[in-house]
mmCIF file with all atom_site columns, C-alpha atoms in Angstrom:
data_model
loop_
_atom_site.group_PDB
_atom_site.id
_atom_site.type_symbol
_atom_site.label_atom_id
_atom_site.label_alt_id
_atom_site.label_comp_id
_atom_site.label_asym_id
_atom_site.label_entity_id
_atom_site.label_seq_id
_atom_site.pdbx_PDB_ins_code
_atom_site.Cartn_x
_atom_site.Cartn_y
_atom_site.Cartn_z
_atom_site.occupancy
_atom_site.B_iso_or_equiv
_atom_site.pdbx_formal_charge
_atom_site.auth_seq_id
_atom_site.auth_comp_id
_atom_site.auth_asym_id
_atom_site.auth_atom_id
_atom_site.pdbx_PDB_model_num
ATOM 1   C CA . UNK A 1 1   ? 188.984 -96.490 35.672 1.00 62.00 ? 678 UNK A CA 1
ATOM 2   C CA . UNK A 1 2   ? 189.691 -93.169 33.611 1.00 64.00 ? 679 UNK A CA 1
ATOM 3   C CA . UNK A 1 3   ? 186.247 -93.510 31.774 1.00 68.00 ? 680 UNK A CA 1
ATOM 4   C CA . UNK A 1 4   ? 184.198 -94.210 35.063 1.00 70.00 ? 681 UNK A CA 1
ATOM 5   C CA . UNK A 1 5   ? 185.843 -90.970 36.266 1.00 63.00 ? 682 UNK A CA 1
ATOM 6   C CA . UNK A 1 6   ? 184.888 -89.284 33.307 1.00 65.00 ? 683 UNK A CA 1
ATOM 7   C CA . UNK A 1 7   ? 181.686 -90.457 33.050 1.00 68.00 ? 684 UNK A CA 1
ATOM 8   C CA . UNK A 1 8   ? 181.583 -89.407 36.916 1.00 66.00 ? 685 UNK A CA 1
ATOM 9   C CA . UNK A 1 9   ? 183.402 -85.866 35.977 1.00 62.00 ? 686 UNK A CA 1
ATOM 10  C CA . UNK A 1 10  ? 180.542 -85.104 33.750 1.00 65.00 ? 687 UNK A CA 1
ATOM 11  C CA . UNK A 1 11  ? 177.920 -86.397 35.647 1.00 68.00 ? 688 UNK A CA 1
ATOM 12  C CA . UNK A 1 12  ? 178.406 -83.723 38.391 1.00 62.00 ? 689 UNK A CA 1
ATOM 13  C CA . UNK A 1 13  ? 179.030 -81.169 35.803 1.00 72.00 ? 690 UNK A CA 1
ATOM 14  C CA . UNK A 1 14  ? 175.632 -81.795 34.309 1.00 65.00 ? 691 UNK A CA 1
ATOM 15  C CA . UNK A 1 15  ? 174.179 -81.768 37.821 1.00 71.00 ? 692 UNK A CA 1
ATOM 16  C CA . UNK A 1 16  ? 176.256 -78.642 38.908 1.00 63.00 ? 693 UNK A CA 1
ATOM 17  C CA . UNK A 1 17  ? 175.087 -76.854 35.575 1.00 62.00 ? 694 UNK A CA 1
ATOM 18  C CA . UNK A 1 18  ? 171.226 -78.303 36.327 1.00 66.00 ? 695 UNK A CA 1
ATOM 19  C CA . UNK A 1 19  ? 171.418 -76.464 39.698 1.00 65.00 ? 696 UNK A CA 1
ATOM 20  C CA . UNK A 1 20  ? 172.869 -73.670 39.121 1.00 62.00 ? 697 UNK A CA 1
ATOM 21  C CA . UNK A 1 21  ? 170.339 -72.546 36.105 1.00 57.00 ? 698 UNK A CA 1
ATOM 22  C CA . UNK A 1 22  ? 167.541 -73.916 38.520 1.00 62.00 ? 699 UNK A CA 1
ATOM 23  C CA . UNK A 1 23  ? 169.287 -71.253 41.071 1.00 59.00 ? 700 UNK A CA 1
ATOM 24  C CA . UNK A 1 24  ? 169.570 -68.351 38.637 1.00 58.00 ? 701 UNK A CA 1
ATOM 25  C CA . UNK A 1 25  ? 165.662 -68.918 36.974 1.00 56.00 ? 702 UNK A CA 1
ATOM 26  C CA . UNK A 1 26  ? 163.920 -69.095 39.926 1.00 59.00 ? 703 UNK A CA 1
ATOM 27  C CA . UNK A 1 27  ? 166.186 -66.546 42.198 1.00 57.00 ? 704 UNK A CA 1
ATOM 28  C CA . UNK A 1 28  ? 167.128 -64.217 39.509 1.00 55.00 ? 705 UNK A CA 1
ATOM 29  C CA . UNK A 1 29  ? 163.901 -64.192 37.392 1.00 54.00 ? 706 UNK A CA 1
ATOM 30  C CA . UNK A 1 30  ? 160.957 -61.963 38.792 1.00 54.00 ? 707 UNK A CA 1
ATOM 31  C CA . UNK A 1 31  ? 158.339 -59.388 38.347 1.00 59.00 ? 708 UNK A CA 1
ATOM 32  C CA . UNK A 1 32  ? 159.593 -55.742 39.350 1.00 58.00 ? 709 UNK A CA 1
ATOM 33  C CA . UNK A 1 33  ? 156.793 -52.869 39.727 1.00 65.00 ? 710 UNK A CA 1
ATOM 34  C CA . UNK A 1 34  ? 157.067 -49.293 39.689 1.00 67.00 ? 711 UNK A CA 1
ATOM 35  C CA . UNK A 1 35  ? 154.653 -46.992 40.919 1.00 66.00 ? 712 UNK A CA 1
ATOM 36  C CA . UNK A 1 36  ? 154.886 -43.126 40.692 1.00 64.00 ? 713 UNK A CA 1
ATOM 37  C CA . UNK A 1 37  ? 152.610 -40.334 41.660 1.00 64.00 ? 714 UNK A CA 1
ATOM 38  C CA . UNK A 1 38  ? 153.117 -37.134 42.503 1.00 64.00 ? 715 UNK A CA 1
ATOM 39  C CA . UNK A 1 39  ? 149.881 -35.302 43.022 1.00 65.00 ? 716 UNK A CA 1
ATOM 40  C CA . UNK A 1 40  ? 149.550 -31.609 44.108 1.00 71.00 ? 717 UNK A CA 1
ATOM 41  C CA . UNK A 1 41  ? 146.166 -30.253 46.155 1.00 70.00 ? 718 UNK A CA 1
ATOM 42  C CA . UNK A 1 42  ? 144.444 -28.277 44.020 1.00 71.00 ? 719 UNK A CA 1
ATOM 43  C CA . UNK A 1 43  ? 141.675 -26.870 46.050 1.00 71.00 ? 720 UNK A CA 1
ATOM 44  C CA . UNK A 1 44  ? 140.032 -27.403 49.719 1.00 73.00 ? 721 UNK A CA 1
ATOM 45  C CA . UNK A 1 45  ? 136.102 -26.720 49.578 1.00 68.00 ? 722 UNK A CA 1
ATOM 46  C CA . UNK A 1 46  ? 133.739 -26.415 52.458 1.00 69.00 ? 723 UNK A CA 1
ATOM 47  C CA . UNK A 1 47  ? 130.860 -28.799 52.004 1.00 72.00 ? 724 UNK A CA 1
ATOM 48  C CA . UNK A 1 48  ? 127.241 -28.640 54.016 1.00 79.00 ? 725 UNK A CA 1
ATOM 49  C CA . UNK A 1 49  ? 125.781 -31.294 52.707 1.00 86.00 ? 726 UNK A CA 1
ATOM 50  C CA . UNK A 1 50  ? 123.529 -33.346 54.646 1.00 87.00 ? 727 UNK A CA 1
ATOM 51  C CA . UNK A 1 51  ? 123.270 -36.617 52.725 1.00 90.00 ? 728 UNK A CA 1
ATOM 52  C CA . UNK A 1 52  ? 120.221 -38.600 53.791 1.00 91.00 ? 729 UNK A CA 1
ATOM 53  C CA . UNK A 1 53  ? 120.112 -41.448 51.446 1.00 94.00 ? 730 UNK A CA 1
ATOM 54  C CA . UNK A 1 54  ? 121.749 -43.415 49.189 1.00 94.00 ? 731 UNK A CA 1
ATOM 55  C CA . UNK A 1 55  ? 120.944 -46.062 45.870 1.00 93.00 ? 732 UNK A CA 1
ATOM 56  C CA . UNK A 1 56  ? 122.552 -48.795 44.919 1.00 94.00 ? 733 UNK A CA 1
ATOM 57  C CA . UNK A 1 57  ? 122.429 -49.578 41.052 1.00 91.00 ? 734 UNK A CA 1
ATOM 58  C CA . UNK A 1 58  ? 123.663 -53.000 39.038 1.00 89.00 ? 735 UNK A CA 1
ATOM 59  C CA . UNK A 1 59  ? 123.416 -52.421 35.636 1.00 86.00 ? 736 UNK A CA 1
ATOM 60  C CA . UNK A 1 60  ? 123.815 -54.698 32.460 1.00 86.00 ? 737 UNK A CA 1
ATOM 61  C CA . UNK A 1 61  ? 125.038 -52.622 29.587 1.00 80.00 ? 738 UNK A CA 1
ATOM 62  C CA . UNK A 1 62  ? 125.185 -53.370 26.216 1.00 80.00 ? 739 UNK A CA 1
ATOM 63  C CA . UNK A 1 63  ? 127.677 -51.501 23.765 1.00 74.00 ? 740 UNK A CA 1
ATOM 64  C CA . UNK A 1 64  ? 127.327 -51.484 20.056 1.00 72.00 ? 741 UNK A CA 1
ATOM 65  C CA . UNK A 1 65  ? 128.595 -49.322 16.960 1.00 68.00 ? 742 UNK A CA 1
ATOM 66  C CA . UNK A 1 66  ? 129.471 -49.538 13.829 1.00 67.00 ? 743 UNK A CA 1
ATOM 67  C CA . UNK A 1 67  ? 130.629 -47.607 10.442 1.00 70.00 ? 744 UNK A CA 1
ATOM 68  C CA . UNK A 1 68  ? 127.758 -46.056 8.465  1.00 66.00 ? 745 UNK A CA 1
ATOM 69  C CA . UNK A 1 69  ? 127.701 -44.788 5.051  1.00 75.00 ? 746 UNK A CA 1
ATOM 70  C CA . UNK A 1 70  ? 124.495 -42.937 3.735  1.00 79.00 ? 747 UNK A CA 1
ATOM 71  C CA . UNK A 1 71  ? 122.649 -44.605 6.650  1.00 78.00 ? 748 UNK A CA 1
ATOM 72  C CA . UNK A 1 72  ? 123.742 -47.914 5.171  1.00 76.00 ? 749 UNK A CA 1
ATOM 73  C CA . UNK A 1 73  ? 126.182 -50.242 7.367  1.00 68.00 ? 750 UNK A CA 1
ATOM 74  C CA . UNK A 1 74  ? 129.466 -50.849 6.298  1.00 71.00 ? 751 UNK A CA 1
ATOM 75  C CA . UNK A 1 75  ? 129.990 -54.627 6.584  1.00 74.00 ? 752 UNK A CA 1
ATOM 76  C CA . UNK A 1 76  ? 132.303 -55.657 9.261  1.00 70.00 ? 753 UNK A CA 1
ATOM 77  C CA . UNK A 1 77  ? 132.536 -52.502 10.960 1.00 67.00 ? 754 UNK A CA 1
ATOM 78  C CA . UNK A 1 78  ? 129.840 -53.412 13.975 1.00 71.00 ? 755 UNK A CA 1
ATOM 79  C CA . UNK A 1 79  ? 131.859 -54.096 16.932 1.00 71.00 ? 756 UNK A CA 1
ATOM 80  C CA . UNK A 1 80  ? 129.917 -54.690 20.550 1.00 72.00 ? 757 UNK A CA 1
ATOM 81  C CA . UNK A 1 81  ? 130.269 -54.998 24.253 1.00 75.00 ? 758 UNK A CA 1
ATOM 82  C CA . UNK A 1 82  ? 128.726 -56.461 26.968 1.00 81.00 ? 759 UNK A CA 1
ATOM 83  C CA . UNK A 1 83  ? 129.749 -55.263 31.142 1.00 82.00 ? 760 UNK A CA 1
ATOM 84  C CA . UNK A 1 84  ? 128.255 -54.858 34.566 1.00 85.00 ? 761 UNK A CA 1
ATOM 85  C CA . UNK A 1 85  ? 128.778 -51.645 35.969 1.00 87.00 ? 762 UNK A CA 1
ATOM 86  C CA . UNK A 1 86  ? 127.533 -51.575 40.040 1.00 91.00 ? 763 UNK A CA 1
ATOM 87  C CA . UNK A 1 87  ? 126.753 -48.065 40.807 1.00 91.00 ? 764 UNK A CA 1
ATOM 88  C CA . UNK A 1 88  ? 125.359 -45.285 44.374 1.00 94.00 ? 765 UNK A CA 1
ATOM 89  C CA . UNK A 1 89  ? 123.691 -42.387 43.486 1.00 94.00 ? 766 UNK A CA 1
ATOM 90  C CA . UNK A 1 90  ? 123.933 -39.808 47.038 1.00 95.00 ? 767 UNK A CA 1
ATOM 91  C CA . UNK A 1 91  ? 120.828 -37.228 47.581 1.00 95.00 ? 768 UNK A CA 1
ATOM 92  C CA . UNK A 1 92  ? 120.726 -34.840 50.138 1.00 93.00 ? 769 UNK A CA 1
ATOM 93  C CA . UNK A 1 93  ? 120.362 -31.044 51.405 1.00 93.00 ? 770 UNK A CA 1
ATOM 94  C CA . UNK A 1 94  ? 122.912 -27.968 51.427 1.00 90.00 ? 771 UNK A CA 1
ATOM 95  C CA . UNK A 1 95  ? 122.715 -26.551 54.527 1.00 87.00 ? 772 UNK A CA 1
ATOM 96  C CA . UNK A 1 96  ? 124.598 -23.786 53.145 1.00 86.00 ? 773 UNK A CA 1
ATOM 97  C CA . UNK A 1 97  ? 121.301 -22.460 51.615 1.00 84.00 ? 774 UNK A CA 1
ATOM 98  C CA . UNK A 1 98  ? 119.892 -21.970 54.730 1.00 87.00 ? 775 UNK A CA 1
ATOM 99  C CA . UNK A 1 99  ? 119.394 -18.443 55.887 1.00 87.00 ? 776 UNK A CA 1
ATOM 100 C CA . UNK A 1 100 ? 118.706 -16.629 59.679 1.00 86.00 ? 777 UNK A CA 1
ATOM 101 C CA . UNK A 1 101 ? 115.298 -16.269 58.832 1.00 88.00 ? 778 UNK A CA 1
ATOM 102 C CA . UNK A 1 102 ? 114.673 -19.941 57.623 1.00 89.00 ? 779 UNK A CA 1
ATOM 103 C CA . UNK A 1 103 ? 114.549 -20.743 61.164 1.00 89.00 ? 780 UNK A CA 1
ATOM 104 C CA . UNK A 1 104 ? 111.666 -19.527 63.896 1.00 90.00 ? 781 UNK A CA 1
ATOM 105 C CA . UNK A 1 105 ? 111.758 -20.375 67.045 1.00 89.00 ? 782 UNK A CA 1
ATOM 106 C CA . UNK A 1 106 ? 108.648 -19.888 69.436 1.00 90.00 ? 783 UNK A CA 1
ATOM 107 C CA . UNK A 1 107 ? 109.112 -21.067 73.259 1.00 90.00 ? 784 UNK A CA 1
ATOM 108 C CA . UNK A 1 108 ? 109.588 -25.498 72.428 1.00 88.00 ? 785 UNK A CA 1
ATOM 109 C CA . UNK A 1 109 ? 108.342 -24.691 69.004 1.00 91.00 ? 786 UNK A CA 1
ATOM 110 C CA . UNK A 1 110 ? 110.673 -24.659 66.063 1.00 90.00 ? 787 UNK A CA 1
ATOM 111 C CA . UNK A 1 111 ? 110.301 -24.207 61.878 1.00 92.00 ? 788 UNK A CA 1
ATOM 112 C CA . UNK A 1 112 ? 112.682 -24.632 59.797 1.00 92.00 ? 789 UNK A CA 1
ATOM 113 C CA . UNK A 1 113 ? 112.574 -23.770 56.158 1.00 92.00 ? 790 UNK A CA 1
ATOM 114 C CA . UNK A 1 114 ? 114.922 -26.000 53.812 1.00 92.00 ? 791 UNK A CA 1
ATOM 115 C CA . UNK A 1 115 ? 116.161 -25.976 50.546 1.00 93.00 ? 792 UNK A CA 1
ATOM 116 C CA . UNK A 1 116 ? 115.104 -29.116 48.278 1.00 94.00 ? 793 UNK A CA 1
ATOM 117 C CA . UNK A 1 117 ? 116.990 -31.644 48.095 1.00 94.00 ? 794 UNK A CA 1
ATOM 118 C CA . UNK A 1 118 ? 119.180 -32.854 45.161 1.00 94.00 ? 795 UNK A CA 1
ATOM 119 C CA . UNK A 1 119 ? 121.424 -35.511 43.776 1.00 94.00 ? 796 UNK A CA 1
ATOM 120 C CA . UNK A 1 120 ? 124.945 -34.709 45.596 1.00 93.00 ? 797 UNK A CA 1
ATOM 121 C CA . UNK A 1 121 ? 126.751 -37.441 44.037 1.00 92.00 ? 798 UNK A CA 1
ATOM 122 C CA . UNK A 1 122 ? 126.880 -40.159 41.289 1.00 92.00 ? 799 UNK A CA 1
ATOM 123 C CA . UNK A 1 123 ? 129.900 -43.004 41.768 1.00 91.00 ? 800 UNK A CA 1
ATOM 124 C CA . UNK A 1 124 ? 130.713 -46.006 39.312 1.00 89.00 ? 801 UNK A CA 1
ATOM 125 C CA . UNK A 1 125 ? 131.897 -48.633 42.174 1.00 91.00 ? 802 UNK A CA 1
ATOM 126 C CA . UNK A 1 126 ? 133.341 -51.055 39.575 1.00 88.00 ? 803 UNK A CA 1
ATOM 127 C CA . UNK A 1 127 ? 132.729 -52.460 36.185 1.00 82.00 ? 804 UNK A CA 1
ATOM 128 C CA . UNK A 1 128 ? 133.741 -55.680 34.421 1.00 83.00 ? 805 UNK A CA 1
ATOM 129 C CA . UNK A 1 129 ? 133.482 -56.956 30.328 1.00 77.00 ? 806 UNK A CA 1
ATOM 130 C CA . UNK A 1 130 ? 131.800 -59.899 29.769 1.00 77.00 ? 807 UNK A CA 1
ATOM 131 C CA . UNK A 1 131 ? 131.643 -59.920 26.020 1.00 68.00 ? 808 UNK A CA 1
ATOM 132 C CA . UNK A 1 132 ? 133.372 -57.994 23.557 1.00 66.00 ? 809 UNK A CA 1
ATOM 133 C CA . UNK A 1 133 ? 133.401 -58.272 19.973 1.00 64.00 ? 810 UNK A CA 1
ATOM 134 C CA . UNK A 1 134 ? 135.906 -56.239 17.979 1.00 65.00 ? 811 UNK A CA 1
ATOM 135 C CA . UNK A 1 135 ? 134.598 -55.405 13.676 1.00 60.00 ? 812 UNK A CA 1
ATOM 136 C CA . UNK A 1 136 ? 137.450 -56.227 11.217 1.00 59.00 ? 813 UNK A CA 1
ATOM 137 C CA . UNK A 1 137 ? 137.481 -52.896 10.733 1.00 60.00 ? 814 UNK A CA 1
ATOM 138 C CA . UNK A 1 138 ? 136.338 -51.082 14.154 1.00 60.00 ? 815 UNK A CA 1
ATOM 139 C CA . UNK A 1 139 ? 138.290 -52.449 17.179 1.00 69.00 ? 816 UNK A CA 1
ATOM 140 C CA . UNK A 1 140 ? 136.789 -51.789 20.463 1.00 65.00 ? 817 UNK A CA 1
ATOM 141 C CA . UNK A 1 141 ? 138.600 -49.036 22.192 1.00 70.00 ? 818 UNK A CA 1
ATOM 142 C CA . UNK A 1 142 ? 139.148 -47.309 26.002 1.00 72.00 ? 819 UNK A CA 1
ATOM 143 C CA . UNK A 1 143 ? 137.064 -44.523 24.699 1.00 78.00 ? 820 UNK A CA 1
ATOM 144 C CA . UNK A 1 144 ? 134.711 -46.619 23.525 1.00 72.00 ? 821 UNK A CA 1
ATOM 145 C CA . UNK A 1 145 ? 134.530 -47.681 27.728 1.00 74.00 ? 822 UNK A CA 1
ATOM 146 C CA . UNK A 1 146 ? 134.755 -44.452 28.375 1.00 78.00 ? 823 UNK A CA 1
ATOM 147 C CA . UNK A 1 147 ? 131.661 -42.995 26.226 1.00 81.00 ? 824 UNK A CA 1
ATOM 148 C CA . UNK A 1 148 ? 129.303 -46.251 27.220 1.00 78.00 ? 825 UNK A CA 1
ATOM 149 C CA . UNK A 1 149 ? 130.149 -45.419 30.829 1.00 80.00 ? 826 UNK A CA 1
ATOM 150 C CA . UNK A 1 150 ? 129.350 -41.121 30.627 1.00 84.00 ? 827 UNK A CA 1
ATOM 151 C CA . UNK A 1 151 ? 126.160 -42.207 28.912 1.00 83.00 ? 828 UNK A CA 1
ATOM 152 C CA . UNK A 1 152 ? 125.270 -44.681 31.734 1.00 84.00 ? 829 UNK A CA 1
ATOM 153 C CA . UNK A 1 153 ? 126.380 -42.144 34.405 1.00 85.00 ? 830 UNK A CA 1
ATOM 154 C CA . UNK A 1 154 ? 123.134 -39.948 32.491 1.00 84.00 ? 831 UNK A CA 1
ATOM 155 C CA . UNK A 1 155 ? 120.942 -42.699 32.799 1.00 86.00 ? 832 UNK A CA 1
ATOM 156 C CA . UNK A 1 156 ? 121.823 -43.126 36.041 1.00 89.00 ? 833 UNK A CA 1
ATOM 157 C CA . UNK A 1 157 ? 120.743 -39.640 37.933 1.00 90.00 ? 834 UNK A CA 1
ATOM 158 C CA . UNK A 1 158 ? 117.347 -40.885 35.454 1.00 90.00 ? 835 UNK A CA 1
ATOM 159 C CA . UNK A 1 159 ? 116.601 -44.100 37.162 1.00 90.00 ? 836 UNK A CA 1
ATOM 160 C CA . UNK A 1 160 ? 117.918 -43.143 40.529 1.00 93.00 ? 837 UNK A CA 1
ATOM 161 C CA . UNK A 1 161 ? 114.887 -39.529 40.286 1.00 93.00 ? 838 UNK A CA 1
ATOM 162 C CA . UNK A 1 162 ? 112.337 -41.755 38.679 1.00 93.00 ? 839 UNK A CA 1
ATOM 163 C CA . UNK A 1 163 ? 113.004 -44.493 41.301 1.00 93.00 ? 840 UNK A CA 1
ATOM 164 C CA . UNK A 1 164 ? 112.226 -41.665 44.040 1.00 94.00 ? 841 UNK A CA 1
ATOM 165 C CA . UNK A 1 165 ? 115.464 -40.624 45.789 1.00 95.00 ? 842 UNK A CA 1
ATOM 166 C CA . UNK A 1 166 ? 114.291 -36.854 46.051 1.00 95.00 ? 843 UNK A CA 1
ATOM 167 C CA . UNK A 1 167 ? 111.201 -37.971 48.066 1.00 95.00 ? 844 UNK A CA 1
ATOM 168 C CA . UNK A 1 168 ? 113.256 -40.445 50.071 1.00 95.00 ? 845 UNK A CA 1
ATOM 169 C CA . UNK A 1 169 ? 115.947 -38.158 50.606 1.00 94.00 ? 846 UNK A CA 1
ATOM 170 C CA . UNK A 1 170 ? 113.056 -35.626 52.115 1.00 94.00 ? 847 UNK A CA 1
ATOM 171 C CA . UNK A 1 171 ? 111.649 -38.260 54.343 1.00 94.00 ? 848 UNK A CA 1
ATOM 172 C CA . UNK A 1 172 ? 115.076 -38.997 55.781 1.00 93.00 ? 849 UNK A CA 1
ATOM 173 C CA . UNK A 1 173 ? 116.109 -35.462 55.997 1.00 93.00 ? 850 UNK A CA 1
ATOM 174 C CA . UNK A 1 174 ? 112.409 -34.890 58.243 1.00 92.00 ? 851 UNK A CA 1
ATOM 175 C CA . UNK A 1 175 ? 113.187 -37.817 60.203 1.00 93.00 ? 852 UNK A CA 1
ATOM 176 C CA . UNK A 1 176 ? 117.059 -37.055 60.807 1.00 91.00 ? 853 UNK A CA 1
ATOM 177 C CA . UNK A 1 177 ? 115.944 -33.155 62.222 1.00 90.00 ? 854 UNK A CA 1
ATOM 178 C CA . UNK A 1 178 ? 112.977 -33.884 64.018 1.00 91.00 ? 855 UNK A CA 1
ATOM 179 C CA . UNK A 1 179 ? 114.926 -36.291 65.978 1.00 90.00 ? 856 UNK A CA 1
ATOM 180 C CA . UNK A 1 180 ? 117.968 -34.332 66.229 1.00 88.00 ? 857 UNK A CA 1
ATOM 181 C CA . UNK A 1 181 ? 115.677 -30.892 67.283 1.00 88.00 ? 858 UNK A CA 1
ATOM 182 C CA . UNK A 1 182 ? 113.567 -33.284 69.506 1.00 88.00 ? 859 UNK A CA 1
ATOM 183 C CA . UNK A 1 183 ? 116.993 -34.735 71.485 1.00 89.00 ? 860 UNK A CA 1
ATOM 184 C CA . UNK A 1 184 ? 118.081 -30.787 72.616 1.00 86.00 ? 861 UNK A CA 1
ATOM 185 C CA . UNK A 1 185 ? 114.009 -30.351 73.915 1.00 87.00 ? 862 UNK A CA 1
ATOM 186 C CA . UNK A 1 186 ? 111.963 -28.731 70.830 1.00 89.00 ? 863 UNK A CA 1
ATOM 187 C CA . UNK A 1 187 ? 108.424 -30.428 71.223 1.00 89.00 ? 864 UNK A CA 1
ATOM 188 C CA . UNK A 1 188 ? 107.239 -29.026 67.765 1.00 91.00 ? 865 UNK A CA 1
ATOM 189 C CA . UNK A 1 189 ? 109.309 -29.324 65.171 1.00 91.00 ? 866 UNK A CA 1
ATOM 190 C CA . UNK A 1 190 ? 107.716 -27.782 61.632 1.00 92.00 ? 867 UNK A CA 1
ATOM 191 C CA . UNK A 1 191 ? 109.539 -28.646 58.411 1.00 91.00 ? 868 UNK A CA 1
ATOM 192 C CA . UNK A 1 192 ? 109.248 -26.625 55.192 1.00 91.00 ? 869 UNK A CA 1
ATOM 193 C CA . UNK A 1 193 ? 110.527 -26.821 51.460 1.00 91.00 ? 870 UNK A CA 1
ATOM 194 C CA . UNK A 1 194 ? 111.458 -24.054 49.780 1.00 86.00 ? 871 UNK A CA 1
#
């Protein structure tokens, strides 16, 4: 009788002991994150942009670099990587540089002389690695990220002029003040580039 109680006894021990480290693991056990920021406003600018059109750019880029001496590679210094980056590129008009006398109006006739349009802003919407290869000797690093990414924000004001978005931007700036011009009763509307 004594030993089935034992054996009893430290049956509900070892079950009592199972539970309770089940308990504490999975209740006492977790992830804890701490964010901080404390940010101060630097500046408040007034903007008169007019943008008129935007691109949309999905680039593949590939990354590579390695140790050099007398224009002769270093073996296993060449380290590489491969990433997406998705990218807009903004153009529009500063209505700032307009002037009183960029505007005539005659009776339902109306010109209006504008300033060219430019490239108002250039935005990396994400990236993500696909292949990286570090060099024994030459680990890929953040800055290396960091320089492949300036370089591709370069190209990108590149491809987003030679792909048109100055002449687009122009079109849709035409179309957006005719209409607007033609809605308060103007029957001529005259646009100019200055």
């Amino acid at each position: 009788m004594k030993k089935i109680y034992k054996t009893m006894l430290l049956m509900l021990i070892v079950i009592l002991a199972t539970i309770s480290v089940t308990f504490f693991v999975t209740n006492k056990f977790h992830e804890q994150e701490l964010y901080s920021a404390s940010g101060v406003l630097e500046q408040v600018k007034d903007i008169s942009e007019l943008n008129t059109v935007e691109m949309y750019f999905n680039e593949i880029i590939d990354f590579k670099n390695a140790k050099l001496f007398n224009n002769f590679q270093i073996p296993f210094t060449e380290k590489s990587f491969i990433f997406t980056v998705k990218s807009k590129v903004k153009a529009g008009v500063d209505l700032s540089g307009i002037d009183e006398g960029d505007i005539t109006i005659s009776g339902k006739s109306l010109l209006i002389k504008l300033p060219n349009p430019k490239i108002t802003s250039k935005e990396i919407l994400s990236y993500k690695v696909y292949d990286e290869k570090n060099g024994l000797f030459n680990e890929v690093t953040t800055e290396d990220t960091l320089k492949a990414l300036e370089l591709f924000e370069k190209d990108m004001e590149e491809q987003a002029l030679s792909s048109g978005i100055i002449e687009k931007s122009k079109e849709n700036t035409e179309h957006i003040i005719r209409n607007l011009f033609l809605s308060y009763g103007f029957e001529s509307i005259e646009i100019e580039w200055k």
